[in-house]
XYZ file of N, CA and C in Angstrom:
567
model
N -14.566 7.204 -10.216
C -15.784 7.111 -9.445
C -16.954 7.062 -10.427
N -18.230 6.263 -9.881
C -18.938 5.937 -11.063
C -19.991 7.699 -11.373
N -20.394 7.497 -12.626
C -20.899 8.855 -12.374
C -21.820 9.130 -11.795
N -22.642 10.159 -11.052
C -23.420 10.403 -10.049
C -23.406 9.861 -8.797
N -22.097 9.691 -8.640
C -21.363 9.239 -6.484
C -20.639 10.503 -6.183
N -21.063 10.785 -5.553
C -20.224 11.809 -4.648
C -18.975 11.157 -3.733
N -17.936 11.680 -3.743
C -17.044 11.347 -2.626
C -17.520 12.043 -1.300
N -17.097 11.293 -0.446
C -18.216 11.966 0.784
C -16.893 11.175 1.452
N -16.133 12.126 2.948
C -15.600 11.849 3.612
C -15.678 10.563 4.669
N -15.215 9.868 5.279
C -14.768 8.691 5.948
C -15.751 9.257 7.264
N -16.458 8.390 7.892
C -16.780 9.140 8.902
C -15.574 9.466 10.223
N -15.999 10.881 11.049
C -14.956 11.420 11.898
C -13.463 12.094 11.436
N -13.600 12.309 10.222
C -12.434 12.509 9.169
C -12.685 13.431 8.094
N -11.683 14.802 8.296
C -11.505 15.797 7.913
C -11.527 14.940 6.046
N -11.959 16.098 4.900
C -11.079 15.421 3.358
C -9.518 15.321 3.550
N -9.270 16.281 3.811
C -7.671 16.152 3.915
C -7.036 14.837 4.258
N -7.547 14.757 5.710
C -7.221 13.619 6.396
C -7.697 12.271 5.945
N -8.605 12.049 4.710
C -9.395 11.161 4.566
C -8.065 10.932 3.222
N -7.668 12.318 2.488
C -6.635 11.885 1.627
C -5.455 11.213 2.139
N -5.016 12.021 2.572
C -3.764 11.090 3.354
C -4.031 9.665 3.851
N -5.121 9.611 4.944
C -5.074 8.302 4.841
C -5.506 7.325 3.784
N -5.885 7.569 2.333
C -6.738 7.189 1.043
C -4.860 6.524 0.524
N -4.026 7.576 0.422
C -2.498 7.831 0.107
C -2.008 6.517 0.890
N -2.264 6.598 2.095
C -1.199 5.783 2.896
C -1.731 4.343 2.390
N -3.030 3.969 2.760
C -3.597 2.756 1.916
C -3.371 1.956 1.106
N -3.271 3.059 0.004
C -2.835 2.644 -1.547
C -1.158 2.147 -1.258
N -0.346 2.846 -0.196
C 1.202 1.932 -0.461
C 1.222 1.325 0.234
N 0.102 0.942 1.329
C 0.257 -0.570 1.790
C 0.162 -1.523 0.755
N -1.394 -1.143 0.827
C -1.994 -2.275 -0.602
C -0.248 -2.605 -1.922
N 0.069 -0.971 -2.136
C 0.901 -1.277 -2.969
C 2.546 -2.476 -2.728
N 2.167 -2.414 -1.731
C 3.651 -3.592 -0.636
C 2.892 -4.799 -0.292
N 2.184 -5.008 0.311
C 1.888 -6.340 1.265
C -0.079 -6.686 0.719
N -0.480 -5.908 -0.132
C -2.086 -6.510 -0.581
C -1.696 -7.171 -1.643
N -3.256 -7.855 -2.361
C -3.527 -8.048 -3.206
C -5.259 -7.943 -3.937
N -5.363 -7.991 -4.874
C -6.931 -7.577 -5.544
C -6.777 -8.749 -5.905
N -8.439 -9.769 -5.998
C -8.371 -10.627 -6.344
C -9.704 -10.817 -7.021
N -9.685 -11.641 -7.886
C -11.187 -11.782 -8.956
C -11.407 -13.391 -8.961
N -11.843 -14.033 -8.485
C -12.063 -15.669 -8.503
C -12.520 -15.914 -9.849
N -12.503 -17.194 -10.185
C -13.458 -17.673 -11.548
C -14.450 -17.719 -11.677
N -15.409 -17.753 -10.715
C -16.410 -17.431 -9.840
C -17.094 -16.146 -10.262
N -16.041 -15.305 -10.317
C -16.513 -13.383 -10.090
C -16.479 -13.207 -9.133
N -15.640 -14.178 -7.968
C -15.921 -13.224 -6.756
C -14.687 -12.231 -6.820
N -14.889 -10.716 -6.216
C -13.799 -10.156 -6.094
C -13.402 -9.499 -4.532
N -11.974 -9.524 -3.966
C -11.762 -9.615 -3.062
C -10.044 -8.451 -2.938
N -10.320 -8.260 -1.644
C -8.972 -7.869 -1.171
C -8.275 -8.594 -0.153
N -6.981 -8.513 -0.101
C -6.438 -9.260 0.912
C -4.937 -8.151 1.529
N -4.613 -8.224 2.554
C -3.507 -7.931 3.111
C -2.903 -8.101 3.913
N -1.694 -8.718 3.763
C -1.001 -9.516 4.670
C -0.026 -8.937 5.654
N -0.045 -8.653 6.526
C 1.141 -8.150 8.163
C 1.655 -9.067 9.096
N 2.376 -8.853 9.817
C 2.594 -9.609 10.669
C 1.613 -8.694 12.153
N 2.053 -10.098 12.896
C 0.982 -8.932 13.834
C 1.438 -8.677 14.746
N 2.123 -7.936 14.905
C 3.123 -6.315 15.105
C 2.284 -5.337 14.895
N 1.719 -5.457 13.577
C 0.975 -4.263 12.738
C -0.316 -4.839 12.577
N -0.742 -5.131 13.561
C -2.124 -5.510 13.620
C -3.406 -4.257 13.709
N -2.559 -3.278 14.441
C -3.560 -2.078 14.813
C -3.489 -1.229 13.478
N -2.902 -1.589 12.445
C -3.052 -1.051 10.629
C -4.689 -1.402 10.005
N -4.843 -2.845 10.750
C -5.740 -3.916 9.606
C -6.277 -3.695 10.121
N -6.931 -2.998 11.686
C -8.016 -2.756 12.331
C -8.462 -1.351 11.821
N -7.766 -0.419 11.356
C -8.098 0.861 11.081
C -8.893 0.341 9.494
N -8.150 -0.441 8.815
C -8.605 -0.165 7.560
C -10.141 -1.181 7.789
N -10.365 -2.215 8.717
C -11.467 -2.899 8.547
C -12.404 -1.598 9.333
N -11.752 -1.067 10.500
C -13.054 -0.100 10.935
C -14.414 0.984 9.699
N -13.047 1.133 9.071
C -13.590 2.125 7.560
C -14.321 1.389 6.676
N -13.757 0.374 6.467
C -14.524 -0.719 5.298
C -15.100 -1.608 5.454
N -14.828 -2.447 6.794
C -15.339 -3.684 7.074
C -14.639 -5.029 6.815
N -14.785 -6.206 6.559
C -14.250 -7.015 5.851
C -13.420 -8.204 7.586
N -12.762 -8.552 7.081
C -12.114 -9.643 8.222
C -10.565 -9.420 8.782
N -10.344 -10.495 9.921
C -8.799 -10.340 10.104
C -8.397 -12.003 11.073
N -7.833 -12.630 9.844
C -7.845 -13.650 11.114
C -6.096 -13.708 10.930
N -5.876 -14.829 12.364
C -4.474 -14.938 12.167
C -3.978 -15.867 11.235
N -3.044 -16.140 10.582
C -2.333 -17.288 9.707
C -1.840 -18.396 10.386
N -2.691 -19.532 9.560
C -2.253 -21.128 10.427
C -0.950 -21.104 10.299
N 0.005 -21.390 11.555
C 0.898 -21.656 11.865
C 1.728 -20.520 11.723
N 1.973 -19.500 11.214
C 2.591 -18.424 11.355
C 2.015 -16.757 12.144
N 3.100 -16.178 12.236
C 2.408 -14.568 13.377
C 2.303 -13.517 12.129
N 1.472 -14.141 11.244
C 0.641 -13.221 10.305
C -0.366 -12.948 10.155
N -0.948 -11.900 10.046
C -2.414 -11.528 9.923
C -3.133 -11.556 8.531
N -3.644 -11.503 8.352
C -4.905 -11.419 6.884
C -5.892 -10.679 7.050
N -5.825 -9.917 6.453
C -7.426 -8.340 6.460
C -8.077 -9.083 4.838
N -9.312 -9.324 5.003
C -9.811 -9.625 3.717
C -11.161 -8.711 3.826
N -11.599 -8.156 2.598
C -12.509 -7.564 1.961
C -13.049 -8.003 0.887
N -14.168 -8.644 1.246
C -15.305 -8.873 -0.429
C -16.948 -8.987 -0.374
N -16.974 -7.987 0.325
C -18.398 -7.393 0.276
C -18.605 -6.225 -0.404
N -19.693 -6.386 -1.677
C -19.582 -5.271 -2.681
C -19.100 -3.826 -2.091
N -20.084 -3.507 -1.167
C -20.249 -2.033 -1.091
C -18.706 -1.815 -0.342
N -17.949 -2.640 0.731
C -16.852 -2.290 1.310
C -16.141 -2.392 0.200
N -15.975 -2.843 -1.084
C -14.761 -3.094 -1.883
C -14.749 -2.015 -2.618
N -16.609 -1.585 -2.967
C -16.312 -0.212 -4.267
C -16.381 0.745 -3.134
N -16.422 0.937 -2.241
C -16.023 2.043 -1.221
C -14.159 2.556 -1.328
N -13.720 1.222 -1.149
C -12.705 1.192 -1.185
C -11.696 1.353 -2.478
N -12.267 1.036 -3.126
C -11.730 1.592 -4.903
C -11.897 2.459 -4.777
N -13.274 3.315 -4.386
C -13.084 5.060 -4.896
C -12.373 5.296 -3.587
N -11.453 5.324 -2.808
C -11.143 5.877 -2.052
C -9.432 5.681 -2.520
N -8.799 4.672 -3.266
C -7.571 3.965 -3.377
C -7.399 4.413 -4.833
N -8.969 4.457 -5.580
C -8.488 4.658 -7.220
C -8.080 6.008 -7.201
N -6.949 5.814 -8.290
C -5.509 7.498 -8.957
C -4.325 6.957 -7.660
N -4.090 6.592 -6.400
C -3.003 6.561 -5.318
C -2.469 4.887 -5.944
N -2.715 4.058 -6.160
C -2.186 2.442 -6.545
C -1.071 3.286 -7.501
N 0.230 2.538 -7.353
C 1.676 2.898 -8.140
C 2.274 1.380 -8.486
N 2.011 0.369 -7.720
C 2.525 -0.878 -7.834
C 1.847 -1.444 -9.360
N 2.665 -1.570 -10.630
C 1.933 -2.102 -11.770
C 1.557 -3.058 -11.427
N 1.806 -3.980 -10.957
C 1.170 -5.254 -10.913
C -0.288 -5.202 -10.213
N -0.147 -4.605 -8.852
C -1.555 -3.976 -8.222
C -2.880 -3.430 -9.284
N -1.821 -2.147 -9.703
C -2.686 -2.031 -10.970
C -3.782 -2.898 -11.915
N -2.624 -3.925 -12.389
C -3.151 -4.737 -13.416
C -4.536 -5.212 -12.460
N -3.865 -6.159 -11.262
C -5.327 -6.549 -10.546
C -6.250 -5.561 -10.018
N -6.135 -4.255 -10.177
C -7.431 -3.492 -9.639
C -8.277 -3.230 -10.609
N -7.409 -3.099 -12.377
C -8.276 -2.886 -13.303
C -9.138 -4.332 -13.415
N -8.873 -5.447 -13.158
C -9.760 -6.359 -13.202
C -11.158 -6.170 -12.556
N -10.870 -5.582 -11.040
C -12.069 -5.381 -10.557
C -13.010 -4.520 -10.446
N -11.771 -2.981 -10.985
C -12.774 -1.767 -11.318
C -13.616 -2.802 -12.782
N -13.075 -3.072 -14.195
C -13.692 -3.935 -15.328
C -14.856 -4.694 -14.760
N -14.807 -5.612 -13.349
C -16.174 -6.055 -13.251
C -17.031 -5.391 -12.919
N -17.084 -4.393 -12.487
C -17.735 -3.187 -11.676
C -17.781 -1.574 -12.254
N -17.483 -1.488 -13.635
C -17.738 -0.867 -14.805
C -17.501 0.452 -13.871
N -15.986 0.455 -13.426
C -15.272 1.908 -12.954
C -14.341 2.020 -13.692
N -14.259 2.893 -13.897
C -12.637 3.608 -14.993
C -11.942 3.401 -14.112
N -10.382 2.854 -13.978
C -9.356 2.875 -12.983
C -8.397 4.423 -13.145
N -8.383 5.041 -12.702
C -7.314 6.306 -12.412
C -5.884 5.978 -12.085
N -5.246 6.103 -13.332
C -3.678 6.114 -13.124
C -3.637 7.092 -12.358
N -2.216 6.682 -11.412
C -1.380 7.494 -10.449
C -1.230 8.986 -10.836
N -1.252 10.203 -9.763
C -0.952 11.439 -10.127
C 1.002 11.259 -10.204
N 1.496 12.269 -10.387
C 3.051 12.202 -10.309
C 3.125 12.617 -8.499
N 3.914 11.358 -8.097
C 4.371 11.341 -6.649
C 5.048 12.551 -5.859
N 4.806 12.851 -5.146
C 5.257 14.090 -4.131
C 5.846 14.265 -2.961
N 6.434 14.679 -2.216
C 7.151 14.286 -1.245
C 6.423 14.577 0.167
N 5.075 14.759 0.204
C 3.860 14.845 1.649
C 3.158 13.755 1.170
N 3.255 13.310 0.354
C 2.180 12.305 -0.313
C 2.497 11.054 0.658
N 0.968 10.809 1.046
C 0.888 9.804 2.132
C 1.030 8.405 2.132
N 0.997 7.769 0.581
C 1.545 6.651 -0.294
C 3.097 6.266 0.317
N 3.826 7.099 0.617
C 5.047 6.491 0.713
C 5.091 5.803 1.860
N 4.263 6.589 3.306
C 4.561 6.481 4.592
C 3.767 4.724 4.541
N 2.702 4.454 3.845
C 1.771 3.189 3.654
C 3.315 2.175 3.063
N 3.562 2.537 2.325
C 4.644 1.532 1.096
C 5.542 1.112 1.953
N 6.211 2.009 2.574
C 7.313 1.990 3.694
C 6.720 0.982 5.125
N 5.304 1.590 5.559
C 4.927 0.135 6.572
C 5.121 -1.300 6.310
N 4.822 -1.567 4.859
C 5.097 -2.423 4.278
C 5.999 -3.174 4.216
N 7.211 -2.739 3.315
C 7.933 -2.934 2.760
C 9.778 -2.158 2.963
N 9.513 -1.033 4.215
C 10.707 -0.324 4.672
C 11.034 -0.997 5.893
N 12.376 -0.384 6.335
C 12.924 -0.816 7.290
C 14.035 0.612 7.606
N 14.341 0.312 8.889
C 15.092 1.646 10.091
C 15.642 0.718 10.050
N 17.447 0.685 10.084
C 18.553 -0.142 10.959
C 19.406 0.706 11.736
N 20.167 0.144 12.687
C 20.899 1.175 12.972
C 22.158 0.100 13.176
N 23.709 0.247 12.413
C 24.974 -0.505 12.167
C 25.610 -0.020 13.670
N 25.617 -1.114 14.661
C 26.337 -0.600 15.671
C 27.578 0.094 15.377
N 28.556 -0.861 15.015
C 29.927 -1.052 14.769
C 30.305 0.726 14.050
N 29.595 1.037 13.128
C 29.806 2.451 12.476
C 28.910 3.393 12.955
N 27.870 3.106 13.663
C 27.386 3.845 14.197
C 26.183 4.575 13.326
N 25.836 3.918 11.857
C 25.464 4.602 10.658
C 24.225 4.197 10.619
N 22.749 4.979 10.054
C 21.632 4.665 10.089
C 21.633 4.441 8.936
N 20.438 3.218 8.935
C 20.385 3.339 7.093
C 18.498 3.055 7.120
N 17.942 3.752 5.991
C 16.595 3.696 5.729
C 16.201 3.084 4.866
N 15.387 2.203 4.237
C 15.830 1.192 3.156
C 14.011 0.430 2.753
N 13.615 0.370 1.506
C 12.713 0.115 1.187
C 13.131 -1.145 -0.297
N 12.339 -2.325 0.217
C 13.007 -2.992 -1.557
C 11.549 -3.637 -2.040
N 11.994 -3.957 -3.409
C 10.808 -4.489 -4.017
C 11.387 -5.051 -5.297
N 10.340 -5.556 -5.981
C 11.376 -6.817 -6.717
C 10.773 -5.853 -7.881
N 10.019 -4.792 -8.050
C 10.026 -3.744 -9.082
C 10.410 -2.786 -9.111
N 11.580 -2.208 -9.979
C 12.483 -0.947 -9.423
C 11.946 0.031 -10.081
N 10.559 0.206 -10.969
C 9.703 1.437 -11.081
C 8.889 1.723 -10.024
N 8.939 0.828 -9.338
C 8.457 1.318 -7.875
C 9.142 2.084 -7.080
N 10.249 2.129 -6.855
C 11.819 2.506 -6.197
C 11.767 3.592 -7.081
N 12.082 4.302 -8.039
C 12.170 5.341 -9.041
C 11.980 6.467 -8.703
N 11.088 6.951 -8.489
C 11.136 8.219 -7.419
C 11.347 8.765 -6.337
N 11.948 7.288 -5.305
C 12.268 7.856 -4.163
C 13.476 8.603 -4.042
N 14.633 8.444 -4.858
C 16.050 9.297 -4.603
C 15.802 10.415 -5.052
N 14.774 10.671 -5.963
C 14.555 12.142 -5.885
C 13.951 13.359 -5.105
N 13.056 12.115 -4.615
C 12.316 12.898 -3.443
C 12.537 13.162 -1.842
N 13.469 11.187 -1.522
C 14.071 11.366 -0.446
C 15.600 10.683 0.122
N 16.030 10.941 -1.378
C 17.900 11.033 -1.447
C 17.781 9.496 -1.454
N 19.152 9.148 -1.449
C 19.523 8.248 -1.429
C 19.604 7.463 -2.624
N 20.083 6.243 -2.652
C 20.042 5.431 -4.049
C 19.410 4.281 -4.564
N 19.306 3.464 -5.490
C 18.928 2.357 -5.527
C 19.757 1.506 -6.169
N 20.006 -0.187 -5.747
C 20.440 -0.879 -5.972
C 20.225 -2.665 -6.356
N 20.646 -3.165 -6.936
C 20.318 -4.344 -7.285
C 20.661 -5.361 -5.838
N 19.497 -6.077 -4.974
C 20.219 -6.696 -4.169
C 19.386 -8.515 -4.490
N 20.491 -9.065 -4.704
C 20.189 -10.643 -5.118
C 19.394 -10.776 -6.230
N 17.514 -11.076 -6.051
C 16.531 -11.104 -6.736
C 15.777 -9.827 -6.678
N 16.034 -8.488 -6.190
C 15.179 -7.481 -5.758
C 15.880 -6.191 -5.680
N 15.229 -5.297 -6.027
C 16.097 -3.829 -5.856
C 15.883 -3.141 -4.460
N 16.782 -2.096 -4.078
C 16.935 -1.892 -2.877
C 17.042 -0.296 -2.729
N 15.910 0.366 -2.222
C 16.246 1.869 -2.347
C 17.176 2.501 -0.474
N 18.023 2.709 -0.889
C 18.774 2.904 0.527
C 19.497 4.264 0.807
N 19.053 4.553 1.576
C 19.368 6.303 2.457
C 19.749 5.957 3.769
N 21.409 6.897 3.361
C 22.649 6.819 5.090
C 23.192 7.911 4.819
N 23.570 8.526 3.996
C 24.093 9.592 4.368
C 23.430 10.510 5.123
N 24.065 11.422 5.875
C 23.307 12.493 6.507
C 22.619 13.675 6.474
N 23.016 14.342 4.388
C 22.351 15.162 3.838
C 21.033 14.512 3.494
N 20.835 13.536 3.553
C 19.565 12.571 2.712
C 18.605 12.670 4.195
């Protein structure tokens, strides 16, 4: 945060609650966004859902502002942000929670135009509201008729992303095709 800003809560929203939802954010962004810097200098956010999860991109534009239209020819949505004050609102609220390196790389671009220090990640926790965001994303619930077996399952084509979840919420990870696969069925997990 730049120096002399106060963090000042979300309006209607406890800190607590402003963390958690700050947490959950950051593992959307960290699954389905992107930070973007044009040649231009323009800098921007984007995040892509289907719209299923349309009432996600409305919470985060209520807080920040920014857009949501649907995708030509497909049932996807687009939340975009690139109005200064909604974007550095939104950095200090997301900067230290981003875990996705690649995210990373593009947020330090835009904290760099906007002369903010970027805050590496704290070490991940198991209330930490990052996962429940990552998982909207990028998880999935099945349930295997035939065996009757649930399986919980999050993948990403970076398996330092995946890395802490079997410790925190069992299960394993695996190589599937082009992408790793963090997957919980057993019933101690």
């Amino acid at each position: 945060m730049p120096e002399g800003q106060l963090a000042l809560p979300l309006r209607g929203y406890s800190t607590n609650e402003n963390k958690i939802f700050n947490q959950w954010l950051a593992g959307l962004i960290d699954g389905d966004g992107c930070f973007q810097l044009s040649k231009k200098g323009y800098a921007s956010l984007e995040i892509t859902v289907e719209t299923r999860d349309k009432h996600c991109l409305y919470q985060i534009k209520h807080k920040f502002g920014g857009s949501i239209k649907l995708r030509p020819g497909i049932k996807w949505l687009r939340y975009r942000l690139h109005h200064k004050k909604g974007l550095l609102d939104l950095i200090n609220a997301i900067n230290g929670e981003i875990r996705n390196p690649i995210r990373l790389l593009q947020l330090n671009k835009i904290c760099d135009k906007y002369n903010i220090q970027v805050i590496q990640p704290t070490h991940l926790t198991y209330n930490n509201g990052w996962f429940s965001g990552f998982f909207d994303s990028d998880g999935s619930v099945y349930l295997d008729l035939k065996s009757s077996q649930l399986f919980i399952t999050a993948s990403q084509k970076n398996k330092l992303i995946l890395e802490k979840l079997p410790e925190l919420y069992g299960g394993t990870i695996y190589i599937q095709k082009e992408s790793f696969k963090w997957t919980v069925y057993k019933k101690k997990d």
